[in-house]
Coordinates of N, CA, C and O in Angstrom, one line a residue:
Q1 N 0.8 -1.2 0.0 CA 0.0 0.0 0.0 C 0.8 1.3 0.0 O 0.5 2.2 -0.7
V2 N 1.9 1.3 0.8 CA 2.7 2.5 1.0 C 4.2 2.0 0.7 O 4.6 1.0 1.3
Q3 N 4.9 2.8 -0.1 CA 6.3 2.5 -0.4 C 7.1 3.8 -0.2 O 6.6 4.9 -0.6
L4 N 8.3 3.6 0.3 CA 9.3 4.7 0.3 C 10.5 4.3 -0.5 O 11.0 3.2 -0.3
V5 N 10.8 5.2 -1.4 CA 12.0 4.9 -2.3 C 13.0 5.9 -2.1 O 12.8 7.1 -2.3
E6 N 14.2 5.5 -1.8 CA 15.4 6.4 -1.5 C 16.3 6.5 -2.7 O 16.4 5.5 -3.5
S7 N 17.0 7.6 -2.7 CA 18.0 7.8 -3.8 C 19.0 8.8 -3.3 O 18.8 9.5 -2.3
G8 N 20.2 8.8 -3.9 CA 21.2 9.8 -3.6 C 22.4 9.4 -2.9 O 23.4 10.2 -2.7
G9 N 22.4 8.1 -2.4 CA 23.6 7.6 -1.8 C 24.8 7.4 -2.7 O 24.6 7.5 -4.0
G10 N 26.0 7.2 -2.2 CA 27.1 7.0 -3.0 C 28.4 7.1 -2.2 O 28.4 7.2 -1.0
L11 N 29.5 7.2 -3.0 CA 30.8 7.4 -2.4 C 31.2 8.8 -2.6 O 31.1 9.4 -3.6
V12 N 31.7 9.4 -1.5 CA 32.2 10.8 -1.5 C 33.4 10.9 -0.6 O 33.6 10.2 0.3
Q13 N 34.2 11.9 -1.0 CA 35.4 12.2 -0.2 C 35.1 12.9 1.1 O 34.0 13.6 1.2
P14 N 35.9 12.8 2.2 CA 35.7 13.6 3.4 C 35.6 15.0 3.1 O 36.4 15.6 2.3
G15 N 34.6 15.7 3.7 CA 34.4 17.1 3.4 C 33.4 17.4 2.3 O 33.0 18.5 2.1
G16 N 33.0 16.3 1.6 CA 32.1 16.5 0.5 C 30.7 16.5 0.9 O 30.4 16.5 2.1
S17 N 29.8 16.5 -0.1 CA 28.4 16.6 0.2 C 27.6 15.6 -0.6 O 28.0 15.2 -1.7
L18 N 26.5 15.2 -0.1 CA 25.5 14.4 -0.7 C 24.1 14.8 -0.3 O 23.9 15.4 0.8
R19 N 23.1 14.6 -1.2 CA 21.7 14.9 -0.8 C 20.9 13.6 -1.0 O 20.9 13.1 -2.2
L20 N 20.3 13.1 0.0 CA 19.5 12.0 0.0 C 18.0 12.4 -0.2 O 17.6 13.4 0.3
S21 N 17.3 11.6 -1.0 CA 15.9 11.9 -1.3 C 15.1 10.6 -1.0 O 15.6 9.5 -1.2
C22 N 13.9 10.8 -0.6 CA 13.0 9.7 -0.3 C 11.6 10.2 -0.7 O 11.1 11.1 -0.1
A23 N 10.9 9.4 -1.6 CA 9.6 9.8 -2.0 C 8.6 8.6 -1.6 O 8.9 7.5 -1.8
A24 N 7.5 9.0 -1.0 CA 6.5 8.1 -0.6 C 5.4 8.0 -1.6 O 5.1 9.0 -2.3
S25 N 4.8 6.9 -1.8 CA 3.8 6.7 -2.7 C 2.8 5.6 -2.2 O 3.2 4.8 -1.3
G26 N 1.6 5.5 -2.8 CA 0.7 4.5 -2.4 C -0.6 5.2 -1.8 O -0.9 6.3 -2.1
S27 N -1.3 4.4 -1.0 CA -2.5 4.8 -0.4 C -2.3 5.7 0.8 O -2.5 5.2 1.9
I28 N -2.0 6.9 0.6 CA -1.6 7.8 1.6 C -2.6 8.9 1.8 O -2.9 9.7 0.9
A29 N -3.1 9.1 3.0 CA -4.0 10.2 3.3 C -3.2 11.3 3.9 O -3.5 12.5 3.6
M30 N -2.3 11.1 4.8 CA -1.5 12.1 5.4 C -0.2 11.5 6.0 O -0.2 10.4 6.4
I31 N 0.9 12.3 5.9 CA 2.1 11.8 6.5 C 2.4 12.8 7.7 O 2.5 14.0 7.5
N32 N 2.7 12.2 8.8 CA 3.0 12.9 10.0 C 4.5 13.2 10.0 O 5.1 13.8 9.1
D33 N 5.3 12.7 11.0 CA 6.7 12.9 11.0 C 7.4 12.0 9.9 O 6.9 11.0 9.6
M34 N 8.5 12.5 9.5 CA 9.4 11.8 8.6 C 10.8 11.9 9.1 O 11.1 12.9 9.9
G35 N 11.7 11.0 8.7 CA 13.0 11.1 9.3 C 14.0 10.2 8.5 O 13.6 9.5 7.6
W36 N 15.2 10.3 9.0 CA 16.3 9.5 8.5 C 17.0 8.8 9.6 O 17.3 9.5 10.6
H37 N 17.3 7.6 9.5 CA 18.1 6.8 10.4 C 19.3 6.2 9.7 O 19.3 6.1 8.4
R38 N 20.3 5.8 10.4 CA 21.5 5.2 9.8 C 22.0 4.0 10.6 O 21.8 4.0 11.9
Q39 N 22.6 3.1 10.0 CA 23.1 1.9 10.7 C 24.4 1.4 10.0 O 24.5 1.4 8.8
V40 N 25.4 1.0 10.9 CA 26.6 0.4 10.4 C 26.7 -1.0 11.0 O 26.1 -1.2 12.1
P41 N 27.4 -1.9 10.4 CA 27.5 -3.2 11.0 C 28.1 -3.2 12.4 O 29.0 -2.5 12.7
G42 N 27.4 -3.9 13.3 CA 27.8 -4.0 14.7 C 27.4 -2.9 15.6 O 27.7 -2.8 16.8
K43 N 26.6 -1.9 15.0 CA 26.2 -0.8 15.7 C 24.6 -0.7 15.7 O 24.0 -1.3 14.8
Q44 N 24.1 -0.1 16.7 CA 22.6 0.1 16.7 C 22.2 1.2 15.7 O 22.9 2.1 15.4
R45 N 21.0 1.0 15.1 CA 20.5 2.0 14.2 C 20.2 3.2 15.0 O 19.6 3.2 16.1
E46 N 20.5 4.4 14.5 CA 20.3 5.6 15.2 C 19.5 6.6 14.4 O 19.6 6.6 13.2
L47 N 18.7 7.4 15.1 CA 18.0 8.5 14.4 C 19.0 9.6 14.1 O 19.8 10.1 14.9
V48 N 19.1 10.0 12.8 CA 19.9 11.1 12.4 C 19.2 12.4 12.4 O 19.7 13.4 12.9
A49 N 18.0 12.4 11.8 CA 17.2 13.6 11.7 C 15.8 13.3 11.6 O 15.4 12.3 11.0
A50 N 14.9 14.1 12.1 CA 13.5 14.0 11.9 C 12.9 15.3 11.7 O 13.4 16.4 12.0
I51 N 11.7 15.3 11.0 CA 11.0 16.6 10.7 C 9.5 16.4 10.8 O 9.0 15.4 10.3
S52 N 8.9 17.3 11.5 CA 7.4 17.3 11.6 C 6.8 17.7 10.4 O 7.4 18.2 9.4
R53 N 5.5 17.5 10.3 CA 4.7 17.9 9.1 C 4.8 19.4 8.8 O 4.9 19.9 7.7
A54 N 4.9 20.1 9.9 CA 5.0 21.6 9.8 C 6.4 22.1 9.5 O 6.6 23.2 9.3
G55 N 7.4 21.2 9.6 CA 8.7 21.5 9.2 C 9.7 21.7 10.4 O 10.8 22.2 10.1
A56 N 9.3 21.3 11.6 CA 10.3 21.5 12.7 C 11.3 20.3 12.7 O 10.9 19.2 12.8
P57 N 12.6 20.6 12.7 CA 13.6 19.6 12.6 C 14.2 19.2 13.9 O 14.2 20.0 14.8
T58 N 14.7 18.0 14.0 CA 15.5 17.5 15.1 C 16.7 16.8 14.5 O 16.5 16.0 13.6
Y59 N 17.8 16.9 15.2 CA 19.1 16.3 14.7 C 19.8 15.6 15.9 O 19.8 16.1 17.0
V60 N 20.5 14.5 15.5 CA 21.4 13.9 16.5 C 22.6 14.9 16.6 O 22.9 15.6 15.6
D61 N 23.2 15.0 17.8 CA 24.2 16.0 18.0 C 25.4 15.9 17.0 O 26.0 16.9 16.7
S62 N 25.7 14.7 16.6 CA 26.9 14.5 15.8 C 26.8 15.1 14.4 O 27.8 15.2 13.7
V63 N 25.5 15.4 14.0 CA 25.4 16.0 12.6 C 24.9 17.4 12.6 O 24.7 18.0 11.6
K64 N 24.6 18.0 13.8 CA 24.2 19.3 13.9 C 25.1 20.3 13.2 O 26.4 20.2 13.5
G65 N 24.6 21.2 12.4 CA 25.5 22.1 11.7 C 26.0 21.6 10.4 O 26.5 22.4 9.6
R66 N 25.9 20.4 10.1 CA 26.3 19.8 8.9 C 25.2 19.2 8.0 O 25.3 19.3 6.8
F67 N 24.2 18.7 8.6 CA 23.1 18.1 7.9 C 21.9 19.0 8.0 O 21.6 19.6 9.0
T68 N 21.0 18.9 7.0 CA 19.8 19.7 7.0 C 18.7 18.8 6.4 O 18.8 18.2 5.3
I69 N 17.6 18.6 7.2 CA 16.5 17.8 6.8 C 15.4 18.7 6.3 O 15.2 19.8 6.8
S70 N 14.7 18.4 5.2 CA 13.6 19.1 4.7 C 12.6 18.2 4.1 O 12.8 17.0 3.9
R71 N 11.4 18.8 3.8 CA 10.4 17.9 3.2 C 9.5 18.8 2.3 O 9.5 20.0 2.4
D72 N 8.9 18.1 1.4 CA 7.9 18.7 0.4 C 6.7 17.9 0.6 O 6.6 16.8 0.0
N73 N 5.7 18.4 1.2 CA 4.5 17.7 1.5 C 3.7 17.4 0.2 O 3.0 16.4 0.1
A74 N 3.7 18.3 -0.7 CA 3.0 18.1 -2.0 C 3.6 16.9 -2.8 O 2.9 16.2 -3.4
K75 N 4.9 16.7 -2.7 CA 5.6 15.6 -3.3 C 5.7 14.4 -2.4 O 6.3 13.4 -2.9
K76 N 5.3 14.5 -1.2 CA 5.4 13.4 -0.2 C 6.8 12.9 -0.1 O 7.1 11.7 -0.2
S77 N 7.7 13.9 0.0 CA 9.1 13.5 0.0 C 9.8 14.2 1.2 O 9.4 15.2 1.7
V78 N 10.9 13.5 1.5 CA 11.8 14.1 2.6 C 13.2 14.0 2.0 O 13.6 13.1 1.3
Y79 N 14.1 15.0 2.4 CA 15.4 15.1 1.9 C 16.4 15.2 3.1 O 16.0 15.8 4.1
L80 N 17.6 14.8 2.9 CA 18.7 15.0 3.8 C 19.9 15.6 3.1 O 20.5 14.8 2.3
Q81 N 20.2 16.9 3.3 CA 21.4 17.5 2.7 C 22.5 17.2 3.7 O 22.4 17.7 4.8
M82 N 23.6 16.6 3.2 CA 24.7 16.2 4.1 C 25.9 16.9 3.6 O 26.4 16.7 2.5
N83 N 26.4 17.9 4.4 CA 27.6 18.6 4.1 C 28.7 18.3 5.0 O 28.5 17.7 6.1
S84 N 30.0 18.6 4.7 CA 31.1 18.4 5.5 C 31.2 16.9 6.0 O 31.4 16.7 7.2
L85 N 31.0 16.0 5.1 CA 30.9 14.6 5.5 C 32.2 14.1 6.0 O 33.3 14.4 5.6
K86 N 32.0 13.2 7.0 CA 33.2 12.6 7.7 C 33.1 11.1 7.5 O 32.0 10.5 7.3
P87 N 34.2 10.4 7.6 CA 34.2 8.9 7.5 C 33.2 8.3 8.5 O 32.7 7.2 8.1
E88 N 33.1 8.8 9.6 CA 32.1 8.2 10.6 C 30.7 8.4 10.2 O 29.8 7.8 10.9
D89 N 30.4 9.1 9.1 CA 29.1 9.2 8.6 C 28.7 8.0 7.7 O 27.6 7.9 7.3
T90 N 29.7 7.2 7.4 CA 29.5 6.0 6.5 C 28.5 5.1 7.2 O 28.7 4.7 8.3
A91 N 27.5 4.8 6.5 CA 26.4 3.9 7.0 C 25.4 3.7 5.9 O 25.4 4.3 4.8
V92 N 24.5 2.8 6.2 CA 23.3 2.7 5.3 C 22.2 3.6 5.9 O 21.9 3.5 7.1
Y93 N 21.7 4.5 5.1 CA 20.7 5.4 5.6 C 19.3 5.0 5.1 O 19.1 4.7 4.0
Y94 N 18.4 5.0 6.1 CA 17.0 4.6 5.9 C 16.1 5.8 6.1 O 16.2 6.5 7.1
C95 N 15.2 6.0 5.2 CA 14.1 7.0 5.5 C 12.9 6.3 6.1 O 12.7 5.1 5.9
N96 N 12.2 7.0 6.9 CA 10.9 6.5 7.4 C 9.9 7.6 7.5 O 10.2 8.8 7.4
A97 N 8.6 7.1 7.6 CA 7.5 8.0 7.6 C 6.4 7.5 8.5 O 6.2 6.2 8.4
E98 N 5.7 8.3 9.2 CA 4.5 7.9 9.9 C 3.4 8.3 9.0 O 3.2 9.5 8.7
V99 N 2.6 7.3 8.6 CA 1.6 7.5 7.5 C 0.2 7.1 8.0 O 0.0 6.0 8.6
Y100 N -0.7 8.0 7.7 CA -2.1 7.6 7.7 C -2.5 7.2 6.3 O -2.5 8.0 5.4
S101 N -2.9 5.9 6.1 CA -3.3 5.4 4.8 C -4.8 5.5 4.7 O -5.5 5.5 5.7
Y102 N -5.3 5.5 3.5 CA -6.7 5.5 3.2 C -7.3 4.2 3.7 O -8.5 4.1 4.2
S103 N -6.6 3.1 3.6 CA -7.1 1.8 3.9 C -7.0 1.5 5.4 O -7.7 0.6 5.9
R104 N -6.1 2.2 6.1 CA -6.0 2.0 7.5 C -5.8 3.3 8.2 O -4.6 3.8 8.3
P105 N -6.8 3.8 8.8 CA -6.8 5.2 9.4 C -6.1 5.3 10.8 O -6.7 5.7 11.8
S106 N -4.9 4.8 10.8 CA -4.1 4.9 12.0 C -2.7 5.2 11.6 O -2.3 4.8 10.5
L107 N -1.8 5.7 12.5 CA -0.4 5.9 12.2 C 0.3 4.6 12.1 O 0.3 3.8 13.0
N108 N 1.0 4.4 11.0 CA 1.9 3.3 10.8 C 3.3 3.7 10.3 O 3.3 4.6 9.5
D109 N 4.3 3.1 10.8 CA 5.6 3.4 10.3 C 6.0 2.6 9.1 O 5.7 1.4 9.0
Y110 N 6.6 3.3 8.1 CA 7.0 2.7 6.9 C 8.5 3.1 6.7 O 8.9 4.2 7.1
W111 N 9.2 2.2 6.1 CA 10.7 2.4 5.9 C 11.1 2.2 4.5 O 10.5 1.3 3.8
G112 N 12.1 2.9 4.1 CA 12.7 2.7 2.8 C 13.6 1.5 2.8 O 13.9 0.9 3.9
Q113 N 14.2 1.2 1.6 CA 15.0 0.0 1.5 C 16.5 0.3 2.0 O 17.2 -0.7 2.2
G114 N 16.8 1.5 2.2 CA 18.2 1.9 2.6 C 19.0 2.3 1.4 O 18.9 1.7 0.3
T115 N 19.9 3.2 1.6 CA 20.9 3.6 0.6 C 22.2 3.8 1.3 O 22.4 4.4 2.3
Q116 N 23.3 3.3 0.6 CA 24.6 3.3 1.2 C 25.3 4.6 1.0 O 25.3 5.1 -0.1
V117 N 25.8 5.2 2.1 CA 26.7 6.3 2.0 C 28.0 6.0 2.5 O 28.2 5.5 3.6
T118 N 29.0 6.2 1.7 CA 30.4 5.8 2.0 C 31.3 7.1 1.9 O 31.3 7.7 0.8
V119 N 31.9 7.5 3.0 CA 32.8 8.6 3.0 C 34.2 8.1 3.2 O 34.5 7.6 4.3
S120 N 35.0 8.3 2.2 CA 36.4 7.7 2.3 C 37.3 8.5 1.3 O 36.9 8.9 0.3
S121 N 38.5 8.6 1.7 CA 39.6 9.1 0.9 C 40.3 8.1 0.1 O 41.2 8.4 -0.7

């Protein structure tokens, strides 16, 4: 019913930039919070950034000042602009959304498939 498709990952040099995109589609009535998480092997998945429907952002301390989350409600999309990338930012990044679907009028979490971000010299 609901799908999230991510794009924009890749290999970048330290200090470089990437922009991740995630578009939601399907039987969507409304999207509440959206966000980005990341995970590396042997580590817990962590919230990187989240954004309310009204546009209020939240960031994990390690990315404050470097990453910017944004959304386009008309396009049902969320973005993560990543600047001044560091090797420790290397991870699989997953987008997620809290969705009210037409078929199920309650909030449900949906996740994208993940996109690899590698920061290396």
